Coordinates of C-alpha atoms and ligand atoms in Angstrom, one line a residue:
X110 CA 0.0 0.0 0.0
X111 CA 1.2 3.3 -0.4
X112 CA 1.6 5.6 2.0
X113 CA 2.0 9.3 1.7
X114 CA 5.3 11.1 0.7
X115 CA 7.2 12.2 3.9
X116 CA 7.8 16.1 4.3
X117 CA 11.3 16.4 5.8
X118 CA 11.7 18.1 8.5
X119 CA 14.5 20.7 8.6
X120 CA 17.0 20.8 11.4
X121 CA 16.6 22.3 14.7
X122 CA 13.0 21.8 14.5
X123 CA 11.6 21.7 18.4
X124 CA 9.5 19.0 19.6
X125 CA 8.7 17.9 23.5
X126 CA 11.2 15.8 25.0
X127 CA 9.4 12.7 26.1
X128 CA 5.8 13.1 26.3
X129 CA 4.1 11.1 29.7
X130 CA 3.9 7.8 28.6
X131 CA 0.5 5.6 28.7
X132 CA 1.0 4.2 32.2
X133 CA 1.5 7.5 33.6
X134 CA -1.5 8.9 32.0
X135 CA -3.9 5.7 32.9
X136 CA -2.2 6.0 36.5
X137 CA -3.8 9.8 36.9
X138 CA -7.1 8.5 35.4
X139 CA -8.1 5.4 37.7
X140 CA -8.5 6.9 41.0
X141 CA -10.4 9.9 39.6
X142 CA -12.7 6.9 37.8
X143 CA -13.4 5.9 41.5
X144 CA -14.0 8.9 42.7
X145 CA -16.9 9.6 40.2
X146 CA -18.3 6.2 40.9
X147 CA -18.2 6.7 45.4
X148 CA -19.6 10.2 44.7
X149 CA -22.6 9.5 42.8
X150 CA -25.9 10.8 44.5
X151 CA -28.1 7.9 45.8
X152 CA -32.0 7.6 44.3
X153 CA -33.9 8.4 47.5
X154 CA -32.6 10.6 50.6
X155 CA -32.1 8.0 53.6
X156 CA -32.0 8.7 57.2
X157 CA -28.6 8.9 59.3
X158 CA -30.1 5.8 60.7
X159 CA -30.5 3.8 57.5
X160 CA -27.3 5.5 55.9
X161 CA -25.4 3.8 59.0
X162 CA -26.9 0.7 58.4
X163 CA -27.0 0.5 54.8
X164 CA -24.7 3.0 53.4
X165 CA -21.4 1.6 54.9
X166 CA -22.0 -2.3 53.2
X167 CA -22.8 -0.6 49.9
X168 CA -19.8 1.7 49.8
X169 CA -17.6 -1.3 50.7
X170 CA -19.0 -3.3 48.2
X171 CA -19.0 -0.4 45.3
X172 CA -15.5 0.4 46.4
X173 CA -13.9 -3.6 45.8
X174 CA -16.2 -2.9 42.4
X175 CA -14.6 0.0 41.2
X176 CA -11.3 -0.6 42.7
X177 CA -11.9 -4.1 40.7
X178 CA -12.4 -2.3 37.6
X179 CA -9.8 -0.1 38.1
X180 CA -7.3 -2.4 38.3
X181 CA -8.3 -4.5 35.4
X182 CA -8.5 -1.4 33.5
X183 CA -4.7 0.1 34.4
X184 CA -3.4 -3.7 34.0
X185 CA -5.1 -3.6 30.4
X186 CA -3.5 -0.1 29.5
X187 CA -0.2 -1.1 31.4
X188 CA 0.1 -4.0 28.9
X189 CA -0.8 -1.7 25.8
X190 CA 1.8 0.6 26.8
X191 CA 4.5 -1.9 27.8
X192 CA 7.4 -2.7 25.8
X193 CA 6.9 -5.3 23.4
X194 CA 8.8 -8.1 25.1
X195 CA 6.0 -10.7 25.5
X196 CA 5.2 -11.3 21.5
X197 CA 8.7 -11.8 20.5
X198 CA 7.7 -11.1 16.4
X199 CA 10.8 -9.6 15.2
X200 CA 10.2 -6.2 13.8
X201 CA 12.2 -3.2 12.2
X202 CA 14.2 -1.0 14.3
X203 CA 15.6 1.7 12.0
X204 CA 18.9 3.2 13.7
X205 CA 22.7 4.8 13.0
X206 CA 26.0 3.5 14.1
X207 CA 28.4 6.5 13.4
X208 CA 28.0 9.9 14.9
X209 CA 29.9 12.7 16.6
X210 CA 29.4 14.6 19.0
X211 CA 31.2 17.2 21.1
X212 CA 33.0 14.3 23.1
X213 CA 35.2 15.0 20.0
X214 CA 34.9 16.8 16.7
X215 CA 30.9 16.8 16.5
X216 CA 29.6 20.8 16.9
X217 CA 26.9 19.9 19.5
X218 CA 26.5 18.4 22.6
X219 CA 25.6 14.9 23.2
X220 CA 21.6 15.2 24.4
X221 CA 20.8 17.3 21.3
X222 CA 22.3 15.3 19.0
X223 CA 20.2 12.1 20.7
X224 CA 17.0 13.9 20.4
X225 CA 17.7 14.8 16.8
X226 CA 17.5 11.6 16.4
X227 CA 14.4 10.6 18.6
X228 CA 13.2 13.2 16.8
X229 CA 13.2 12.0 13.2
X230 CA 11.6 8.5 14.4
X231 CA 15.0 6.4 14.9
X232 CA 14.9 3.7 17.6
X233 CA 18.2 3.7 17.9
X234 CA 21.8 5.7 17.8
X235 CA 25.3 5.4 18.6
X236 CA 27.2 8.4 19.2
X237 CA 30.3 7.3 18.3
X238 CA 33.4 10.1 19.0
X239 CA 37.0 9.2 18.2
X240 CA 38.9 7.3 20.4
X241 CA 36.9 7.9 23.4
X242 CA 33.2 7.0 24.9
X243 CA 31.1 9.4 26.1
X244 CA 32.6 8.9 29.9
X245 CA 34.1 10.7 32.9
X246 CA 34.9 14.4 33.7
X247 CA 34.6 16.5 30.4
X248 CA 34.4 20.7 30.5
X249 CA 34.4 22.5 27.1
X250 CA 35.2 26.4 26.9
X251 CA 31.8 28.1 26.6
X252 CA 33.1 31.2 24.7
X253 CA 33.4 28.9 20.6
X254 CA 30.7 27.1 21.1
X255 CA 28.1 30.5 22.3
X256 CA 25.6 29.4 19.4
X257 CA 25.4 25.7 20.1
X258 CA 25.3 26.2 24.3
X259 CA 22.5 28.7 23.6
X260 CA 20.5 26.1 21.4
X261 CA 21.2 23.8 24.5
X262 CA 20.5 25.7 27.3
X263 CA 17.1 26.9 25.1
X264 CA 16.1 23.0 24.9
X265 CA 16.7 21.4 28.1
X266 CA 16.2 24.1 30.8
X267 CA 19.2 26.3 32.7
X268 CA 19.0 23.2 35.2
X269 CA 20.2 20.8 33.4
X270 CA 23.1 22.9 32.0
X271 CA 26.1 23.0 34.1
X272 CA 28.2 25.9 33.8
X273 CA 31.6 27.3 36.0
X274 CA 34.4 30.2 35.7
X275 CA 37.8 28.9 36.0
X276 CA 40.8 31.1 36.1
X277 CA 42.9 30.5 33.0
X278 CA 45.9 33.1 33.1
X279 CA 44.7 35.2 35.4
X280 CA 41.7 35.4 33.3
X281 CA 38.6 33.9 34.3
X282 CA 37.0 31.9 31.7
X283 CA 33.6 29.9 31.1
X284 CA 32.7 26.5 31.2
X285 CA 30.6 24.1 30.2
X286 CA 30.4 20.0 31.3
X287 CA 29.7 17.5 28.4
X288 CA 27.4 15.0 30.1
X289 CA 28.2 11.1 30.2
X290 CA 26.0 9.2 28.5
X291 CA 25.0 7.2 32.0
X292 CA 23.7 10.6 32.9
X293 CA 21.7 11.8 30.1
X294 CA 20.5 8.5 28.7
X295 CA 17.5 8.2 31.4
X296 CA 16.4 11.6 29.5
X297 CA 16.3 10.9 26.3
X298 CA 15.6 6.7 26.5
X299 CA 12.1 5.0 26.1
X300 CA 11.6 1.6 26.7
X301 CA 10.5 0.1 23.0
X302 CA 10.7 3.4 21.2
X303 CA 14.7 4.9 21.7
X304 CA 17.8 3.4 22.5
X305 CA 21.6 5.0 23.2
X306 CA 23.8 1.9 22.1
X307 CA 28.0 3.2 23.8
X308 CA 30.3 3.3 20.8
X309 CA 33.8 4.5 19.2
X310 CA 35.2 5.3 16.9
X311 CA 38.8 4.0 16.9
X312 CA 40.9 6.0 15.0
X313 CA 44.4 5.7 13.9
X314 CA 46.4 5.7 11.2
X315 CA 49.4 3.5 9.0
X316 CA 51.8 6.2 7.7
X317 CA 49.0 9.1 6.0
X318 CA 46.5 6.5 5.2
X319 CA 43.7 6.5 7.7
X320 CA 42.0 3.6 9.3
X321 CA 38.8 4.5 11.3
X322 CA 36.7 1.4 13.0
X323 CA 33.4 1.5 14.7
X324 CA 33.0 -0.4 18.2
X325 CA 29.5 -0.6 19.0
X326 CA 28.3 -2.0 22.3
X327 CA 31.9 -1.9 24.0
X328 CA 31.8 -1.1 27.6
X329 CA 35.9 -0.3 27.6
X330 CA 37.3 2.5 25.2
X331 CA 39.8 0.6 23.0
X332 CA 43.0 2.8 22.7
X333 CA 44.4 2.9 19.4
X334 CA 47.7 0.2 18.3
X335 CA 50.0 0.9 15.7
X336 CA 50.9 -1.8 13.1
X337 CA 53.1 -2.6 10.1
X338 CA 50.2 -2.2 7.9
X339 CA 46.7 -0.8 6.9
X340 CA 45.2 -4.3 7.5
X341 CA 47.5 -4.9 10.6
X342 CA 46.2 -2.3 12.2
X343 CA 42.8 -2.8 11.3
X344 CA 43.5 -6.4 12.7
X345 CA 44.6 -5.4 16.0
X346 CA 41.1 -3.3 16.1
X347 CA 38.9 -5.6 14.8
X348 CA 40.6 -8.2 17.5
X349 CA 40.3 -5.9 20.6
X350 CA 36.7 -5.7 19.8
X351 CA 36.1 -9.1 19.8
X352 CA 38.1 -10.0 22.9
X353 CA 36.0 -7.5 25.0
X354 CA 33.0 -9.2 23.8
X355 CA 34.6 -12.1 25.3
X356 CA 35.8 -10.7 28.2
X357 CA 32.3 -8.4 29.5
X358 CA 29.8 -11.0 28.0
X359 CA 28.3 -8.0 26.0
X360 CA 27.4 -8.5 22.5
X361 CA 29.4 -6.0 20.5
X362 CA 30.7 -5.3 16.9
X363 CA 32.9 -3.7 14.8
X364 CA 32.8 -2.1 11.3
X365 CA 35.6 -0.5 9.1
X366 CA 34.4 2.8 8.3
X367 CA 35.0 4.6 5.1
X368 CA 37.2 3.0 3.3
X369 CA 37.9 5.4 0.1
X370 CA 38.0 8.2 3.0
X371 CA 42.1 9.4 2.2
X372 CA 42.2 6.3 0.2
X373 CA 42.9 4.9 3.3
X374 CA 42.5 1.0 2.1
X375 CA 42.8 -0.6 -0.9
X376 CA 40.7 -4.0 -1.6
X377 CA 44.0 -6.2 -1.2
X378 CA 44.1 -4.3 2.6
X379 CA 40.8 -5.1 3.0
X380 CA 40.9 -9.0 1.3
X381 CA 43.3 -11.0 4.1
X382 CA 41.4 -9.5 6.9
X383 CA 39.0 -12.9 7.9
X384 CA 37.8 -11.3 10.6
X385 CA 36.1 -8.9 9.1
X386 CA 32.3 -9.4 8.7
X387 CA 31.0 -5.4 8.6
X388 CA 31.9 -2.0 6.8
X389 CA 30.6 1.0 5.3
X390 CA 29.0 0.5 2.0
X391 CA 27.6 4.2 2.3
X392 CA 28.9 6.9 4.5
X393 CA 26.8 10.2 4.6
X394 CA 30.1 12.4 5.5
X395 CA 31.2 14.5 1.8
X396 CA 34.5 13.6 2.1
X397 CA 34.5 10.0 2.1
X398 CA 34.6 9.6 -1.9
X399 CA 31.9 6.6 -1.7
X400 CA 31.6 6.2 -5.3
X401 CA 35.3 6.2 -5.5
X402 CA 36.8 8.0 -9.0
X403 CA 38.5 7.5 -12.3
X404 CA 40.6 5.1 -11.1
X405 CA 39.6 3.8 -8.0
X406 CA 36.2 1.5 -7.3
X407 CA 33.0 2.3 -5.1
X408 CA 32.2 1.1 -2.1
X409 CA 30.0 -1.0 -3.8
X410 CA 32.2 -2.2 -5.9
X411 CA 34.8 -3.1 -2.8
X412 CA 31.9 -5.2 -1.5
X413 CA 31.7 -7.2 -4.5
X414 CA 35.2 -7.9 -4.8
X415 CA 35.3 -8.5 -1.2
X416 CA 32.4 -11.2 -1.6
X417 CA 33.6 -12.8 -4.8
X418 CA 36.9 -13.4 -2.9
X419 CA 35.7 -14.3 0.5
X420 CA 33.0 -16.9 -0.7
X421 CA 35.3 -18.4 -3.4
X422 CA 37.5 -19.1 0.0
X423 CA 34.8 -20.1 1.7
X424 CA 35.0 -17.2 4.0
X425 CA 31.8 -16.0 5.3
X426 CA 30.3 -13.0 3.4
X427 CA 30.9 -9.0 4.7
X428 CA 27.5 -7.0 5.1
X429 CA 27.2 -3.3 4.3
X430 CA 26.2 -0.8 7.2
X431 CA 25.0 2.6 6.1
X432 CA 25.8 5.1 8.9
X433 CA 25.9 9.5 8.9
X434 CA 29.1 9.8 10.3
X435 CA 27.7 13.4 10.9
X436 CA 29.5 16.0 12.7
X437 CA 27.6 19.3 11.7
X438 CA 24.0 19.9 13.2
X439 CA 24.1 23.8 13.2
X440 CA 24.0 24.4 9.4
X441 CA 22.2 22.2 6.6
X442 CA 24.6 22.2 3.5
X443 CA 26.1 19.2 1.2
X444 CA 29.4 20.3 1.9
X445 CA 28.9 19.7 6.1
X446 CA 28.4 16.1 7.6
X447 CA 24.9 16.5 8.3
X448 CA 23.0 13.8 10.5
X449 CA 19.7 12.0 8.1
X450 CA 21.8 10.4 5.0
X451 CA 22.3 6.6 5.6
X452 CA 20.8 4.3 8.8
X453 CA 20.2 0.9 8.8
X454 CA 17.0 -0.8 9.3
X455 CA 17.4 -4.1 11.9
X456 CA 14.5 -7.0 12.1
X457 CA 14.6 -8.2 15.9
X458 CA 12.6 -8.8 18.5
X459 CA 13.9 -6.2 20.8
X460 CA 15.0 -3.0 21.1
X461 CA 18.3 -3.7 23.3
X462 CA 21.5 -3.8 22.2
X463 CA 22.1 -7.7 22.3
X464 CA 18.6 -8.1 20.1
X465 CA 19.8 -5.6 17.4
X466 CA 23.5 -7.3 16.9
X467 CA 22.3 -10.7 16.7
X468 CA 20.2 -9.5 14.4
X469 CA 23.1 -8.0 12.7
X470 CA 25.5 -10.7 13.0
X471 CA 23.2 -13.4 11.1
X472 CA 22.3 -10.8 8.1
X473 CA 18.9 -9.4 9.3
X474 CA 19.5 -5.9 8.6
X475 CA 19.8 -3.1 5.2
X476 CA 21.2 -0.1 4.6
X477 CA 18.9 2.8 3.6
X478 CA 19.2 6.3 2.4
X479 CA 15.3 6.4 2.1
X480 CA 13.8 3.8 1.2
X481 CA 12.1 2.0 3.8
X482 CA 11.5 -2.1 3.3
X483 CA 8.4 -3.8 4.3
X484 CA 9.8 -7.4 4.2
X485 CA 12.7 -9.0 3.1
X486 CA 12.7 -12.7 2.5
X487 CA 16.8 -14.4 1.5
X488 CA 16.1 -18.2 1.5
X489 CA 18.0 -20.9 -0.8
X490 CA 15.4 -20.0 -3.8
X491 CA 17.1 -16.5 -3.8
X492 CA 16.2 -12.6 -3.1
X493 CA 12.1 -11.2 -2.4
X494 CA 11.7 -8.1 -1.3
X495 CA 8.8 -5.7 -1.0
X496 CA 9.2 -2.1 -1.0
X497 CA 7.4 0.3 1.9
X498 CA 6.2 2.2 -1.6
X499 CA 5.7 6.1 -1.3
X500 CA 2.6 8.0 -3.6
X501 CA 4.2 9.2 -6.5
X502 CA 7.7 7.9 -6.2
X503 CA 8.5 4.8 -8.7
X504 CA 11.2 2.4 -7.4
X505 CA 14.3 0.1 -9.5
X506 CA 15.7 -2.8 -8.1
X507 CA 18.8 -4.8 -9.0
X508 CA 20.2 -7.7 -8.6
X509 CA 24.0 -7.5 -8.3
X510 CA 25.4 -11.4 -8.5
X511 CA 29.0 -13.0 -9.0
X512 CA 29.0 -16.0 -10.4
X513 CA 31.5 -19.0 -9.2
X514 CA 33.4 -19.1 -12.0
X515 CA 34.3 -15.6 -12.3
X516 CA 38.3 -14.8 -12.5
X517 CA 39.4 -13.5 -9.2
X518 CA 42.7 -12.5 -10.6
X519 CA 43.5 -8.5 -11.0
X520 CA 45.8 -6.6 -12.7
X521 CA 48.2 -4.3 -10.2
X522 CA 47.2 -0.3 -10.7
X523 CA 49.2 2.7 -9.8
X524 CA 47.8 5.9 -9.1
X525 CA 49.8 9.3 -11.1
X526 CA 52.1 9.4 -8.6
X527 CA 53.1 6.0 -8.7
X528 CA 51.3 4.6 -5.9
X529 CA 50.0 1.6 -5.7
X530 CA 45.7 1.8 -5.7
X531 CA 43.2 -1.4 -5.5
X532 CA 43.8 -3.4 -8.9
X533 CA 41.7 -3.8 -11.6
X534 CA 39.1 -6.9 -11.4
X535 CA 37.2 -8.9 -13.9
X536 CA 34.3 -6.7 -14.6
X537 CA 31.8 -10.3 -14.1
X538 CA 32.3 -9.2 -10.3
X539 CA 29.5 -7.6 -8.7
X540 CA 27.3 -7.8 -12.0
X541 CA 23.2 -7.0 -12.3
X542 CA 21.7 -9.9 -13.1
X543 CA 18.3 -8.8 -13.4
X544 CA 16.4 -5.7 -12.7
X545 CA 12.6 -5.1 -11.3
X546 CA 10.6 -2.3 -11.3
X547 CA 7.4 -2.0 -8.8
X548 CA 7.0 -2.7 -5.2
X549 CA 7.6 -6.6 -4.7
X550 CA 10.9 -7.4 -6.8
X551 CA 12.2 -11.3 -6.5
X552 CA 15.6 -13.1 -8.1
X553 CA 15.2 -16.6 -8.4
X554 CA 18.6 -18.3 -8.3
X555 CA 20.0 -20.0 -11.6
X556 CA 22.6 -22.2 -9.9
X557 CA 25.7 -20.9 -10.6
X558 CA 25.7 -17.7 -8.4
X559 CA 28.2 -17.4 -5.3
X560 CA 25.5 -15.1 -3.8
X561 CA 22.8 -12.2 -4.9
X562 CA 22.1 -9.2 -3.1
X563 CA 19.6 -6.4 -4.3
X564 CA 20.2 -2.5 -4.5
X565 CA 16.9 -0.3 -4.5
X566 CA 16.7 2.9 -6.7
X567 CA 14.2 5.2 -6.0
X568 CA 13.0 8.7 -8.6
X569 CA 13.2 10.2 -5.1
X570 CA 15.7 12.9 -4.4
X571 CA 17.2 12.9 -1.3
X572 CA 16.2 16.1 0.6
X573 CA 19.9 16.8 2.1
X574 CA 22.1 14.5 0.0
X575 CA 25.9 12.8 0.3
X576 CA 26.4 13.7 -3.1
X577 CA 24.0 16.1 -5.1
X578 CA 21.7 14.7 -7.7
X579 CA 21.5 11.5 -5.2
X580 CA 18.4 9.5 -5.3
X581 CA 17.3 7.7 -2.1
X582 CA 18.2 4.1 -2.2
X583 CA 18.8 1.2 0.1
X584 CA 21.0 -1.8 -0.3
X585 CA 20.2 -5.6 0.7
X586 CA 22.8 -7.7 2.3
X587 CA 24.1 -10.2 -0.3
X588 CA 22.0 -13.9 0.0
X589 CA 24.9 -16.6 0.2
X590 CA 23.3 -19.5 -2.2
X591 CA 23.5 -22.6 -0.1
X592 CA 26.0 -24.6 -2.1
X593 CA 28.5 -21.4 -2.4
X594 CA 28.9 -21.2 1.7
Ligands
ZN186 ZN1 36.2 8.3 10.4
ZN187 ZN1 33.4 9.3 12.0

């Protein structure tokens, strides 16, 4: 069914916080329904003898009534409004893994950044600053950031905001603390409708090239490690991920972020790393060149190579996480890393943090930069999908396969400085197989595809684009056919 085209709602829009929940509401309303039902005037005036006699049964009895009723009617409401624990149907949360905030090089604080986000209907967000969580003692000067603390101080109330003068060369100058996320978390969280997941990014570097990787769910910050390499070092990351998950019992991952960002990786950094299982196939930031140039491939293309490699080896497939990576929240503009470009969309039963991954970890998640999905079905007959379709906006879906006996050999490249850049691959990687148009697209496996995974192309601009001209798309997690695993 289609529903009707979404306005977009420009930043800095204001909204109520969190509004009083059901339960609250239903817990003001049943003592004032017992009230009215004590209070109502009997049918023939009685004497004070009679009302002695008969009065005080009656009450008794109308008050286990209506205190009867009233809690059958606030255990009713209680179970409307509770979180939806009990049914355990999976369901999509939509959600982003990659922010900033002013824990680091974001330009606004924590708790506006979150309800920007509550705001614009996600379920949940990592903020995810560099090399740090959002933890311990923090106090920014007050005197750069005058627009952003007055935004702040305008939305959650001169109490909340904690200001001091310290003396800083014999000047006195202002301050103002950056909140942990155990403190404003209570705010801003909603049992079943928002969710602050504790993430990094861990940032380092081999030589110039960067190498940036998302933790998400860690409880420790992992400091950064050099190595001898760009996949060395992304090795030591992804590894101290995984050992905390092993060492807290939390359910955590990792991702590497923007890979054409400084042409930081090539595919043959990305291709020995077997622990990888997540990165970026679209990063909202501008400067993250995701559909690479001249010379160098797209994300997209990265993945294919990746998965033409991996499930030749019999590796197990990477999936594609679309994230913001925003940083800017003061001024709407292509060229500023604006939060609303890229989330994912994740089909568990719960909104917690250990629901979401597993959901992650066996595949049951897409990457979005609009389009929304109603169902998704990957099974060993191949690829179904049906599109949440939008009046007036007409949607193309393709089929991207490799087939298993596609050359995996590539030619070194060299960049025009002479250094070396991902090499060229047989152009039978990553190629569309079929394309759909309409709302319930389906690829039916031929038998000789390693794997199919489905990109959605909408006639929808985006409202505040990566890139302009983009469309809003989303992008499927590549279906492994049975035999190929
Ligand atoms: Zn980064
Ligand atoms: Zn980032």
């Amino acid at each position: 069914m289609p529903r009707p085209r979404r306005a977009y709602v420009p930043l800095g829009e204001r909204q109520e916080l969190v509004s009083l929940s059901l339960r609250e509401r239903v817990g003001v309303r049943a003592p004032f329904l017992a009230k009215r039902h004590v209070a109502r005037p009997h049918p023939r005036p009685l004497s004070r003898r009679e009302r002695g006699e008969i009065q005080a049964p009656l009450a008794l009895a109308l008050t286990f009534v209506v205190l009867g009723l009233a809690v059958a009617f606030h255990r009713a409401s209680d179970e409307k409004s509770a979180p939806p624990l009990l049914d355990g149907n999976a369901r999509w949360w939509k959600g982003n893994l990659h922010t900033h905030s002013l824990w680091s090089d974001g330009d606004d604080f924590p708790e506006m950044i979150a309800a920007w986000y509550r705001r614009h209907k996600y379920h949940f967000l990592s903020l995810t600053d560099h090399n740090v969580l959002s933890e311990g003692q923090r106090w920014i000067d007050a005197a750069p950031r005058a627009k952003a603390i007055a935004k702040y101080v305008d939305r959650f109330g001169p109490n909340w905001v904690e200001r001091r003068s310290v003396l800083d060369k014999e000047k006195t100058k202002d301050q103002v603390r950056l909140k942990p996320l155990t403190e404003f978390r209570t705010v801003l969280e909603e049992s079943g409708k928002f969710l602050l997941v504790p993430g990094e990014e861990i940032t380092h570097k081999y030589g110039k090239f960067p190498v940036h990787i998302n933790g998400i769910n860690l409880r420790d910050v992992v400091l950064p490690v050099d190595g001898p390499s760009v996949t060395e070092v992304s090795r030591v990351h992804l590894r101290a991920v995984e050992s905390q998950a092993k060492k807290t019992g939390w359910t955590n991952l990792a991702f590497i972020n923007h890979p054409n960002y400084g042409w930081g990786f090539r595919v043959e950094d990305l291709l020995p790393l077997d622990e990888l299982r997540y990165f970026e196939v679209f990063n909202g930031h501008p400067e993250v060149k995701n559909y690479g140039d001249k010379i160098r491939p797209s994300m997209e293309r990265i993945w294919d190579i990746m998965l033409a490699v991996r499930l030749q080896r019999g590796q197990p497939p990477v999936f594609g996480v679309a994230t913001d990576d925003a940083h800017n929240y003061h001024e709407t503009s292509a060229k500023k890393a604006n939060p609303g470009r890229g989330w994912i969309q994740v089909r568990s039963p719960h909104l917690t943090p250990e629901s979401l991954l597993k959901a992650m970890k066996t595949g049951d998640f897409y990457g979005s930069s609009g389009v929304a999905l109603e169902d998704l079905k990957a099974d060993e007959q191949g690829l179904k999908l049906k599109i949440a379709g939008v009046e007036g906006v007409r949607y193309k879906t393709q089929f991207i396969v490799t087939r298993a006996d596609t050359p995996l050999d590539a030619k070194p490249r060299m960049d025009d400085k002479g250094l070396s850049i991902s090499g060229e691959y047989h152009e039978a990687i990553g190629t569309i197989a079929a394309e759909a148009e309409g709302l319930e697209p389906a690829y039916r496996f031929k038998g000789d595809e390693l794997y199919v995974r489905a990109r959605v192309i909408s006639d929808c601009l985006h409202p505040n684009p990566y890139q302009k001209g983009d469309v809003e798309m989303a992008w499927t997690q590549p279906n492994v056919r049975k035999s190929a695993k």
